Amino acid sequence: MSVTPEIYLDNAATTRPWPAAIASVDAMLADGYGNASSLHRRGAAAARAVGKAEGVLAALVGGGAWKVLFTSGGTESDVTAVLGTVPRGKRDALVTTTVEHAAIAEAGRRLGAAGARCVEIGAGPSGVVDPAAVAEAVDDRTALVSVTHVANEMGTVQPVAEIAARVKAKAPRCRVHVDAVQAAAQCARLEYPLAVDMVSLSAHKIHGPQGVGALLLRPDVSIRPLLAGGDQHGGLRPGTLNAPGIAGFAAAAGAIACRRSAAVPAMAALADRLSLGLCGAASGVRPLGAKEARAPGIVVIAVAAVRPEVLLHALETRGVLASSGAACHSRRREPPRCLRDAGLRAGEGSIRFSLSYDTTAEEVEGAVAAFAAVVEAVRAGHAGDV
């Protein structure tokens, strides 16, 4: 019996753990199982591994001085940045954008329900927010500006350095948080300026284990803890540190940092081929968002006259695994606002293909061939025959 080879193009949802990350997790589980807060030698060894990981993550975002809070992932990091900062005294406003991860949007809604203010700046058809519009929305009530570097569902790169500079020029006391969960693998280089106060990261987006992330803070940045129950991280994030996960996170981060300058341009070239191939495979297929702002490894297309979940299932029968957007909202019926703002029309479905450094030209060609083979059958209502 023949087995259809798998073509995994859902790396924005999660990535395949690399061997170095798996080996680091295994080693910590097998022989490094001490509690990093314990005072005996096993605890000290685990604490050293955590300290080493902190340095690797700081280097991943360009170096400099950072405090590192390890979390359960990007969602917790984002929510901690928002709810740990807003409100702050009389400053009770959050300024963010419509292309953020749901964690930021939901935290903003909670703030609004509690009487605070949340201002969302739209990205429009390009999928890129205007830094001037973000700065214009900041006033003396703004405690935090939160913006993603690479939009997870729109697949566009946001001008975070310019946003941070404009915000600080207008409101020096306002904090700036950047969600770099996708950017850590999608950008050939990360080097956040001092105007950026906090950065969110997640291990499983960079070929590390699931269930571990980090919120990096500048040394002078303080936040309120969202949990209670221990002195870990100085009480800012109580709970036993996930030392095996943190070790795997560090291994993946180190490998990403070594590979990305060469791997990202190659990945971008394959994404270009994929986008051209998909759009040429059938009528009524077009890319969403500004081409010049597209993340190197993320292709988001609009497909006329299909239900995205049906097309995705048909692609899976050909071995191609992709998504219609964020895995956090995979059962959502309506497309997110950012895709509608980018021009997604009624009757169109959106499909997101996301590559990794390991994606091959043969896989891209296979994905295009599979798409061409199933899209008309799906439109004709014969998805079960593909």
mmCIF file of C-alpha atoms in Angstrom:
data_model
loop_
_atom_site.group_PDB
_atom_site.id
_atom_site.type_symbol
_atom_site.label_atom_id
_atom_site.label_comp_id
_atom_site.label_asym_id
_atom_site.label_seq_id
_atom_site.Cartn_x
_atom_site.Cartn_y
_atom_site.Cartn_z
ATOM 1 C CA MET A 1 0.000 0.000 0.000
ATOM 2 C CA SER A 2 1.417 3.371 -0.993
ATOM 3 C CA VAL A 3 1.589 6.134 1.598
ATOM 4 C CA THR A 4 1.223 9.762 0.534
ATOM 5 C CA PRO A 5 4.274 11.720 1.705
ATOM 6 C CA GLU A 6 3.409 14.472 4.136
ATOM 7 C CA ILE A 7 4.078 18.081 3.141
ATOM 8 C CA TYR A 8 3.934 20.105 6.336
ATOM 9 C CA LEU A 9 3.183 23.776 5.633
ATOM 10 C CA ASP A 10 1.643 24.835 8.954
ATOM 11 C CA ASN A 11 4.792 26.052 10.687
ATOM 12 C CA ALA A 12 3.113 29.246 11.903
ATOM 13 C CA ALA A 13 0.946 26.972 14.069
ATOM 14 C CA THR A 14 3.810 24.866 15.354
ATOM 15 C CA THR A 15 7.123 23.515 14.101
ATOM 16 C CA ARG A 16 8.730 20.104 14.140
ATOM 17 C CA PRO A 17 11.120 19.940 17.116
ATOM 18 C CA TRP A 18 14.725 19.791 16.006
ATOM 19 C CA PRO A 19 16.963 16.969 17.281
ATOM 20 C CA ALA A 20 19.046 19.330 19.440
ATOM 21 C CA ALA A 21 15.915 20.507 21.249
ATOM 22 C CA ILE A 22 14.660 16.950 21.773
ATOM 23 C CA ALA A 23 18.064 15.853 23.079
ATOM 24 C CA SER A 24 18.177 18.750 25.539
ATOM 25 C CA VAL A 25 14.697 17.988 26.867
ATOM 26 C CA ASP A 26 15.532 14.282 27.185
ATOM 27 C CA ALA A 27 18.778 15.004 29.014
ATOM 28 C CA MET A 28 17.074 17.256 31.537
ATOM 29 C CA LEU A 29 14.267 14.758 32.128
ATOM 30 C CA ALA A 30 16.690 11.875 32.541
ATOM 31 C CA ASP A 31 19.433 13.432 34.614
ATOM 32 C CA GLY A 32 18.687 17.130 35.154
ATOM 33 C CA TYR A 33 15.417 16.791 37.009
ATOM 34 C CA GLY A 34 16.236 19.040 39.920
ATOM 35 C CA ASN A 35 13.893 21.875 40.870
ATOM 36 C CA ALA A 36 15.677 25.055 39.800
ATOM 37 C CA SER A 37 14.604 26.706 43.061
ATOM 38 C CA SER A 38 16.054 23.982 45.304
ATOM 39 C CA LEU A 39 19.246 24.779 47.195
ATOM 40 C CA HIS A 40 21.004 21.408 46.726
ATOM 41 C CA ARG A 41 23.280 20.457 43.844
ATOM 42 C CA ARG A 42 20.517 19.183 41.561
ATOM 43 C CA GLY A 43 18.639 22.424 42.051
ATOM 44 C CA ALA A 44 21.781 24.420 41.371
ATOM 45 C CA ALA A 45 22.438 22.453 38.181
ATOM 46 C CA ALA A 46 18.895 23.094 36.941
ATOM 47 C CA ALA A 47 19.237 26.785 37.833
ATOM 48 C CA ARG A 48 22.449 26.973 35.804
ATOM 49 C CA ALA A 49 20.645 25.510 32.800
ATOM 50 C CA VAL A 50 17.900 28.123 33.194
ATOM 51 C CA GLY A 51 20.475 30.899 33.484
ATOM 52 C CA LYS A 52 22.189 29.692 30.325
ATOM 53 C CA ALA A 53 18.850 29.713 28.510
ATOM 54 C CA GLU A 54 18.230 33.315 29.574
ATOM 55 C CA GLY A 55 21.440 34.359 27.839
ATOM 56 C CA VAL A 56 20.566 32.466 24.668
ATOM 57 C CA LEU A 57 17.142 34.131 24.446
ATOM 58 C CA ALA A 58 18.607 37.579 25.033
ATOM 59 C CA ALA A 59 21.018 36.936 22.167
ATOM 60 C CA LEU A 60 18.127 35.745 19.974
ATOM 61 C CA VAL A 61 16.503 39.209 20.109
ATOM 62 C CA GLY A 62 19.733 41.078 19.476
ATOM 63 C CA GLY A 63 21.430 41.045 22.858
ATOM 64 C CA GLY A 64 21.460 43.682 25.539
ATOM 65 C CA ALA A 65 20.197 43.507 29.105
ATOM 66 C CA TRP A 66 16.916 41.658 29.640
ATOM 67 C CA LYS A 67 15.087 40.040 32.515
ATOM 68 C CA VAL A 68 13.568 36.751 31.351
ATOM 69 C CA LEU A 69 10.263 35.401 32.660
ATOM 70 C CA PHE A 70 9.667 31.872 31.451
ATOM 71 C CA THR A 71 6.003 31.188 30.730
ATOM 72 C CA SER A 72 3.823 28.455 29.274
ATOM 73 C CA GLY A 73 4.010 29.984 25.789
ATOM 74 C CA GLY A 74 3.352 33.044 23.670
ATOM 75 C CA THR A 75 -0.234 33.484 24.848
ATOM 76 C CA GLU A 76 0.767 33.753 28.505
ATOM 77 C CA SER A 77 3.652 36.057 27.607
ATOM 78 C CA ASP A 78 1.343 38.405 25.688
ATOM 79 C CA VAL A 79 -1.352 38.454 28.350
ATOM 80 C CA THR A 80 1.222 39.032 31.091
ATOM 81 C CA ALA A 81 2.650 41.998 29.202
ATOM 82 C CA VAL A 82 -0.789 43.591 28.831
ATOM 83 C CA LEU A 83 -2.549 42.790 32.095
ATOM 84 C CA GLY A 84 0.667 43.189 34.079
ATOM 85 C CA THR A 85 1.101 46.725 32.760
ATOM 86 C CA VAL A 86 -2.373 48.233 32.238
ATOM 87 C CA PRO A 87 -3.670 50.094 34.173
ATOM 88 C CA ARG A 88 -0.731 51.859 35.767
ATOM 89 C CA GLY A 89 -1.839 54.648 38.091
ATOM 90 C CA LYS A 90 -3.916 57.127 36.139
ATOM 91 C CA ARG A 91 -2.717 55.625 32.867
ATOM 92 C CA ASP A 92 -5.390 53.114 31.908
ATOM 93 C CA ALA A 93 -5.151 52.772 28.135
ATOM 94 C CA LEU A 94 -3.787 50.106 25.792
ATOM 95 C CA VAL A 95 -3.043 50.930 22.170
ATOM 96 C CA THR A 96 -2.724 47.933 19.880
ATOM 97 C CA THR A 97 -3.590 46.819 16.336
ATOM 98 C CA THR A 98 -6.060 44.642 14.467
ATOM 99 C CA VAL A 99 -3.391 42.157 13.344
ATOM 100 C CA GLU A 100 -2.465 40.935 16.820
ATOM 101 C CA HIS A 101 -2.646 37.439 18.228
ATOM 102 C CA ALA A 102 -5.944 36.729 19.984
ATOM 103 C CA ALA A 103 -4.161 36.913 23.358
ATOM 104 C CA ILE A 104 -3.666 40.661 22.948
ATOM 105 C CA ALA A 105 -7.166 41.244 21.596
ATOM 106 C CA GLU A 106 -8.806 39.270 24.418
ATOM 107 C CA ALA A 107 -6.687 41.002 27.072
ATOM 108 C CA GLY A 108 -7.740 44.339 25.578
ATOM 109 C CA ARG A 109 -11.394 43.347 25.809
ATOM 110 C CA ARG A 110 -10.943 42.415 29.458
ATOM 111 C CA LEU A 111 -9.435 45.807 30.123
ATOM 112 C CA GLY A 112 -12.356 47.469 28.384
ATOM 113 C CA ALA A 113 -14.867 45.491 30.437
ATOM 114 C CA ALA A 114 -13.083 46.634 33.590
ATOM 115 C CA GLY A 115 -13.410 50.294 32.617
ATOM 116 C CA ALA A 116 -10.003 50.805 30.997
ATOM 117 C CA ARG A 117 -9.526 51.889 27.398
ATOM 118 C CA CYS A 118 -8.347 49.773 24.476
ATOM 119 C CA VAL A 119 -7.653 51.423 21.126
ATOM 120 C CA GLU A 120 -7.130 49.212 18.050
ATOM 121 C CA ILE A 121 -5.368 50.620 14.990
ATOM 122 C CA GLY A 122 -6.465 49.004 11.735
ATOM 123 C CA ALA A 123 -3.924 47.670 9.254
ATOM 124 C CA GLY A 124 -6.109 48.140 6.175
ATOM 125 C CA PRO A 125 -5.666 46.398 2.799
ATOM 126 C CA SER A 126 -1.864 46.229 3.072
ATOM 127 C CA GLY A 127 -1.956 44.360 6.366
ATOM 128 C CA VAL A 128 0.612 46.797 7.760
ATOM 129 C CA VAL A 129 -0.148 49.365 10.459
ATOM 130 C CA ASP A 130 0.909 52.986 9.990
ATOM 131 C CA PRO A 131 3.409 53.991 12.719
ATOM 132 C CA ALA A 132 2.076 57.553 12.646
ATOM 133 C CA ALA A 133 -1.451 56.300 13.337
ATOM 134 C CA VAL A 134 -0.223 54.280 16.315
ATOM 135 C CA ALA A 135 1.636 57.276 17.739
ATOM 136 C CA GLU A 136 -1.360 59.517 17.106
ATOM 137 C CA ALA A 137 -3.494 57.239 19.285
ATOM 138 C CA VAL A 138 -1.082 57.511 22.219
ATOM 139 C CA ASP A 139 -1.838 60.106 24.879
ATOM 140 C CA ASP A 140 -1.067 60.747 28.529
ATOM 141 C CA ARG A 141 -3.465 57.941 29.530
ATOM 142 C CA THR A 142 -1.613 55.290 27.501
ATOM 143 C CA ALA A 143 0.275 52.804 29.646
ATOM 144 C CA LEU A 144 1.207 50.318 26.919
ATOM 145 C CA VAL A 145 1.502 49.967 23.164
ATOM 146 C CA SER A 146 1.487 46.331 22.053
ATOM 147 C CA VAL A 147 2.247 45.370 18.464
ATOM 148 C CA THR A 148 3.183 42.118 16.781
ATOM 149 C CA HIS A 149 6.329 41.978 14.663
ATOM 150 C CA VAL A 150 4.995 39.337 12.258
ATOM 151 C CA ALA A 151 1.211 39.037 12.132
ATOM 152 C CA ASN A 152 0.304 35.387 12.626
ATOM 153 C CA GLU A 153 -2.862 35.377 10.483
ATOM 154 C CA MET A 154 -2.127 38.228 8.069
ATOM 155 C CA GLY A 155 1.448 37.082 7.474
ATOM 156 C CA THR A 156 2.815 40.633 7.235
ATOM 157 C CA VAL A 157 5.822 42.256 8.914
ATOM 158 C CA GLN A 158 5.057 45.306 11.049
ATOM 159 C CA PRO A 159 7.429 48.310 11.412
ATOM 160 C CA VAL A 160 7.966 47.799 15.124
ATOM 161 C CA ALA A 161 11.171 49.837 15.447
ATOM 162 C CA GLU A 162 9.560 52.920 13.918
ATOM 163 C CA ILE A 163 6.420 52.441 15.998
ATOM 164 C CA ALA A 164 8.474 52.197 19.195
ATOM 165 C CA ALA A 165 10.520 55.282 18.312
ATOM 166 C CA ARG A 166 7.430 57.386 17.543
ATOM 167 C CA VAL A 167 5.640 56.247 20.692
ATOM 168 C CA LYS A 168 8.605 57.023 22.950
ATOM 169 C CA ALA A 169 9.113 60.416 21.310
ATOM 170 C CA LYS A 170 5.537 61.340 22.165
ATOM 171 C CA ALA A 171 5.137 59.531 25.503
ATOM 172 C CA PRO A 172 8.462 58.493 27.074
ATOM 173 C CA ARG A 173 6.763 56.763 30.026
ATOM 174 C CA CYS A 174 4.601 54.579 27.822
ATOM 175 C CA ARG A 175 5.800 50.972 27.628
ATOM 176 C CA VAL A 176 6.165 49.182 24.279
ATOM 177 C CA HIS A 177 5.617 45.436 23.949
ATOM 178 C CA VAL A 178 6.501 43.447 20.808
ATOM 179 C CA ASP A 179 5.068 39.991 20.101
ATOM 180 C CA ALA A 180 8.011 38.278 18.390
ATOM 181 C CA VAL A 181 6.570 34.766 18.496
ATOM 182 C CA GLN A 182 6.524 34.429 14.694
ATOM 183 C CA ALA A 183 9.350 36.896 14.033
ATOM 184 C CA ALA A 184 11.973 34.785 15.817
ATOM 185 C CA ALA A 185 11.985 32.343 12.898
ATOM 186 C CA GLN A 186 10.619 34.566 10.138
ATOM 187 C CA CYS A 187 13.176 37.396 10.348
ATOM 188 C CA ALA A 188 16.767 36.937 9.248
ATOM 189 C CA ARG A 189 17.870 39.184 12.083
ATOM 190 C CA LEU A 190 16.300 40.549 15.249
ATOM 191 C CA GLU A 191 17.750 43.537 17.042
ATOM 192 C CA TYR A 192 15.211 45.408 19.108
ATOM 193 C CA PRO A 193 16.025 48.995 20.016
ATOM 194 C CA LEU A 194 15.970 50.252 23.592
ATOM 195 C CA ALA A 195 12.567 51.794 22.889
ATOM 196 C CA VAL A 196 11.149 48.250 23.002
ATOM 197 C CA ASP A 197 10.500 47.364 26.649
ATOM 198 C CA MET A 198 9.110 43.827 26.425
ATOM 199 C CA VAL A 199 9.298 40.950 23.918
ATOM 200 C CA SER A 200 7.226 37.742 23.759
ATOM 201 C CA LEU A 201 8.695 34.471 22.467
ATOM 202 C CA SER A 202 7.483 30.872 22.172
ATOM 203 C CA ALA A 203 9.603 27.727 21.881
ATOM 204 C CA HIS A 204 7.391 25.647 19.619
ATOM 205 C CA LYS A 205 7.417 28.282 16.872
ATOM 206 C CA ILE A 206 11.187 27.874 16.527
ATOM 207 C CA HIS A 207 11.473 24.060 16.574
ATOM 208 C CA GLY A 208 11.497 23.767 20.352
ATOM 209 C CA PRO A 209 9.029 21.983 22.645
ATOM 210 C CA GLN A 210 5.420 23.029 23.136
ATOM 211 C CA GLY A 211 4.367 24.470 26.489
ATOM 212 C CA VAL A 212 7.190 26.905 27.138
ATOM 213 C CA GLY A 213 7.679 30.550 26.213
ATOM 214 C CA ALA A 214 9.234 33.708 27.591
ATOM 215 C CA LEU A 215 8.544 37.353 28.243
ATOM 216 C CA LEU A 216 11.717 39.428 28.079
ATOM 217 C CA LEU A 217 11.726 42.722 29.972
ATOM 218 C CA ARG A 218 14.236 45.539 30.108
ATOM 219 C CA PRO A 219 15.886 45.804 33.547
ATOM 220 C CA ASP A 220 13.906 48.936 34.505
ATOM 221 C CA VAL A 221 10.525 47.475 33.517
ATOM 222 C CA SER A 222 8.225 46.243 36.263
ATOM 223 C CA ILE A 223 4.933 44.391 35.866
ATOM 224 C CA ARG A 224 2.276 43.062 38.199
ATOM 225 C CA PRO A 225 2.242 39.266 38.604
ATOM 226 C CA LEU A 226 -0.883 37.544 37.340
ATOM 227 C CA LEU A 227 -0.368 34.468 39.527
ATOM 228 C CA ALA A 228 0.343 33.932 43.205
ATOM 229 C CA GLY A 229 2.065 31.165 45.076
ATOM 230 C CA GLY A 230 5.841 31.326 44.966
ATOM 231 C CA ASP A 231 9.023 33.354 44.773
ATOM 232 C CA GLN A 232 10.173 32.132 41.359
ATOM 233 C CA HIS A 233 11.198 34.961 39.040
ATOM 234 C CA GLY A 234 11.147 37.271 42.058
ATOM 235 C CA GLY A 235 7.437 36.560 42.501
ATOM 236 C CA LEU A 236 6.595 37.912 39.037
ATOM 237 C CA ARG A 237 5.718 34.485 37.650
ATOM 238 C CA PRO A 238 5.312 31.963 40.481
ATOM 239 C CA GLY A 239 5.460 28.236 39.805
ATOM 240 C CA THR A 240 8.118 25.574 39.336
ATOM 241 C CA LEU A 241 10.223 26.352 36.307
ATOM 242 C CA ASN A 242 9.845 23.948 33.386
ATOM 243 C CA ALA A 243 13.577 23.255 33.262
ATOM 244 C CA PRO A 244 13.401 20.495 30.591
ATOM 245 C CA GLY A 245 11.258 22.690 28.360
ATOM 246 C CA ILE A 246 13.508 25.675 28.964
ATOM 247 C CA ALA A 247 16.572 23.630 28.001
ATOM 248 C CA GLY A 248 14.861 22.562 24.782
ATOM 249 C CA PHE A 249 13.808 26.180 24.153
ATOM 250 C CA ALA A 250 17.422 27.315 24.489
ATOM 251 C CA ALA A 251 18.698 24.604 22.156
ATOM 252 C CA ALA A 252 16.143 25.579 19.512
ATOM 253 C CA ALA A 253 16.860 29.296 19.940
ATOM 254 C CA GLY A 254 20.572 28.731 19.523
ATOM 255 C CA ALA A 255 20.021 26.709 16.368
ATOM 256 C CA ILE A 256 17.624 29.291 14.899
ATOM 257 C CA ALA A 257 20.097 32.090 15.583
ATOM 258 C CA CYS A 258 22.841 30.160 13.778
ATOM 259 C CA ARG A 259 20.734 29.281 10.728
ATOM 260 C CA ARG A 260 18.398 32.203 10.103
ATOM 261 C CA SER A 261 20.648 34.598 8.183
ATOM 262 C CA ALA A 262 21.139 31.993 5.452
ATOM 263 C CA ALA A 263 17.890 30.078 5.833
ATOM 264 C CA VAL A 264 15.426 32.977 5.733
ATOM 265 C CA PRO A 265 16.343 34.177 2.205
ATOM 266 C CA ALA A 266 16.103 30.605 0.919
ATOM 267 C CA MET A 267 12.734 30.176 2.636
ATOM 268 C CA ALA A 268 11.516 33.457 1.129
ATOM 269 C CA ALA A 269 12.464 32.286 -2.363
ATOM 270 C CA LEU A 270 10.456 29.100 -1.870
ATOM 271 C CA ALA A 271 7.502 31.107 -0.535
ATOM 272 C CA ASP A 272 7.583 33.233 -3.681
ATOM 273 C CA ARG A 273 7.453 30.088 -5.803
ATOM 274 C CA LEU A 274 4.618 28.749 -3.723
ATOM 275 C CA SER A 275 2.590 31.962 -3.972
ATOM 276 C CA LEU A 276 3.056 32.190 -7.728
ATOM 277 C CA GLY A 277 2.226 28.522 -8.180
ATOM 278 C CA LEU A 278 -0.939 28.654 -6.086
ATOM 279 C CA CYS A 279 -2.220 31.817 -7.751
ATOM 280 C CA GLY A 280 -1.550 30.352 -11.176
ATOM 281 C CA ALA A 281 -3.070 26.974 -10.417
ATOM 282 C CA ALA A 282 -6.710 28.046 -10.696
ATOM 283 C CA SER A 283 -8.857 31.076 -11.321
ATOM 284 C CA GLY A 284 -10.063 33.145 -8.385
ATOM 285 C CA VAL A 285 -6.910 32.701 -6.300
ATOM 286 C CA ARG A 286 -4.967 35.751 -5.112
ATOM 287 C CA PRO A 287 -2.557 36.713 -2.329
ATOM 288 C CA LEU A 288 -3.696 38.885 0.555
ATOM 289 C CA GLY A 289 -1.687 41.761 2.029
ATOM 290 C CA ALA A 290 1.096 43.855 0.569
ATOM 291 C CA LYS A 291 3.673 41.686 -1.205
ATOM 292 C CA GLU A 292 6.588 43.824 -0.027
ATOM 293 C CA ALA A 293 5.499 43.363 3.607
ATOM 294 C CA ARG A 294 4.900 39.618 3.491
ATOM 295 C CA ALA A 295 6.773 37.572 6.055
ATOM 296 C CA PRO A 296 9.458 35.483 4.320
ATOM 297 C CA GLY A 297 7.826 32.137 5.022
ATOM 298 C CA ILE A 298 4.089 32.854 5.210
ATOM 299 C CA VAL A 299 1.734 32.840 2.217
ATOM 300 C CA VAL A 300 -1.898 33.825 2.769
ATOM 301 C CA ILE A 301 -4.249 33.476 -0.185
ATOM 302 C CA ALA A 302 -7.906 34.133 -0.874
ATOM 303 C CA VAL A 303 -9.679 31.401 -2.843
ATOM 304 C CA ALA A 304 -13.020 32.157 -4.444
ATOM 305 C CA ALA A 305 -16.031 29.895 -4.021
ATOM 306 C CA VAL A 306 -14.629 27.489 -1.453
ATOM 307 C CA ARG A 307 -15.123 26.762 2.213
ATOM 308 C CA PRO A 308 -11.618 26.767 3.657
ATOM 309 C CA GLU A 309 -12.156 23.756 5.910
ATOM 310 C CA VAL A 310 -13.306 21.667 2.934
ATOM 311 C CA LEU A 311 -10.317 22.724 0.852
ATOM 312 C CA LEU A 312 -7.962 21.998 3.741
ATOM 313 C CA HIS A 313 -9.362 18.493 4.161
ATOM 314 C CA ALA A 314 -9.028 17.892 0.423
ATOM 315 C CA LEU A 315 -5.398 19.060 0.537
ATOM 316 C CA GLU A 316 -4.751 16.721 3.447
ATOM 317 C CA THR A 317 -5.872 13.748 1.344
ATOM 318 C CA ARG A 318 -2.945 14.705 -0.909
ATOM 319 C CA GLY A 319 -0.593 14.929 2.063
ATOM 320 C CA VAL A 320 -0.543 18.739 2.356
ATOM 321 C CA LEU A 321 -1.098 20.165 5.856
ATOM 322 C CA ALA A 322 -1.915 23.879 6.009
ATOM 323 C CA SER A 323 -4.458 26.016 7.891
ATOM 324 C CA SER A 324 -7.041 28.725 7.487
ATOM 325 C CA GLY A 325 -5.480 30.895 10.198
ATOM 326 C CA ALA A 326 -4.453 30.744 13.840
ATOM 327 C CA ALA A 327 -4.666 27.332 15.476
ATOM 328 C CA CYS A 328 -5.975 29.121 18.586
ATOM 329 C CA HIS A 329 -9.214 29.821 16.659
ATOM 330 C CA SER A 330 -9.293 26.901 14.215
ATOM 331 C CA ARG A 331 -13.030 26.353 14.833
ATOM 332 C CA ARG A 332 -13.948 29.995 14.274
ATOM 333 C CA ARG A 333 -16.605 30.399 11.571
ATOM 334 C CA GLU A 334 -15.929 33.992 10.553
ATOM 335 C CA PRO A 335 -12.585 35.186 9.169
ATOM 336 C CA PRO A 336 -10.650 37.590 11.407
ATOM 337 C CA ARG A 337 -11.022 41.328 10.926
ATOM 338 C CA CYS A 338 -7.492 41.710 9.572
ATOM 339 C CA LEU A 339 -8.273 39.452 6.587
ATOM 340 C CA ARG A 340 -11.559 41.222 5.898
ATOM 341 C CA ASP A 341 -9.749 44.566 6.058
ATOM 342 C CA ALA A 342 -7.202 43.158 3.622
ATOM 343 C CA GLY A 343 -9.933 42.540 1.080
ATOM 344 C CA LEU A 344 -11.179 39.009 1.780
ATOM 345 C CA ARG A 345 -14.618 38.961 0.184
ATOM 346 C CA ALA A 346 -17.822 37.142 1.017
ATOM 347 C CA GLY A 347 -17.674 33.729 -0.614
ATOM 348 C CA GLU A 348 -13.878 33.558 -0.482
ATOM 349 C CA GLY A 349 -11.929 31.302 1.836
ATOM 350 C CA SER A 350 -8.475 32.104 3.168
ATOM 351 C CA ILE A 351 -5.684 29.538 3.382
ATOM 352 C CA ARG A 352 -2.358 30.066 5.159
ATOM 353 C CA PHE A 353 0.715 28.131 4.075
ATOM 354 C CA SER A 354 3.704 28.615 6.379
ATOM 355 C CA LEU A 355 7.181 27.314 5.576
ATOM 356 C CA SER A 356 10.172 26.477 7.736
ATOM 357 C CA TYR A 357 13.912 26.383 7.163
ATOM 358 C CA ASP A 358 13.501 22.687 6.367
ATOM 359 C CA THR A 359 10.901 23.125 3.599
ATOM 360 C CA THR A 360 12.193 21.851 0.263
ATOM 361 C CA ALA A 361 11.566 22.847 -3.349
ATOM 362 C CA GLU A 362 10.049 19.410 -3.950
ATOM 363 C CA GLU A 363 7.543 20.015 -1.162
ATOM 364 C CA VAL A 364 6.569 23.387 -2.627
ATOM 365 C CA GLU A 365 6.053 21.810 -6.047
ATOM 366 C CA GLY A 366 4.047 19.014 -4.456
ATOM 367 C CA ALA A 367 1.828 21.487 -2.594
ATOM 368 C CA VAL A 368 1.110 23.452 -5.771
ATOM 369 C CA ALA A 369 0.279 20.264 -7.670
ATOM 370 C CA ALA A 370 -2.030 19.093 -4.891
ATOM 371 C CA PHE A 371 -3.772 22.464 -4.767
ATOM 372 C CA ALA A 372 -4.282 22.468 -8.539
ATOM 373 C CA ALA A 373 -5.689 18.958 -8.368
ATOM 374 C CA VAL A 374 -8.295 19.583 -5.669
ATOM 375 C CA VAL A 375 -9.491 23.177 -5.865
ATOM 376 C CA GLU A 376 -11.901 22.756 -8.790
ATOM 377 C CA ALA A 377 -13.241 19.516 -7.356
ATOM 378 C CA VAL A 378 -13.957 21.307 -4.082
ATOM 379 C CA ARG A 379 -15.742 24.088 -5.934
ATOM 380 C CA ALA A 380 -17.816 21.519 -7.791
ATOM 381 C CA GLY A 381 -18.779 19.813 -4.551
ATOM 382 C CA HIS A 382 -16.755 16.690 -5.290
ATOM 383 C CA ALA A 383 -14.199 16.996 -2.497
ATOM 384 C CA GLY A 384 -14.865 13.412 -1.497
ATOM 385 C CA ASP A 385 -13.678 12.220 -4.886
ATOM 386 C CA VAL A 386 -10.212 13.761 -4.741
#
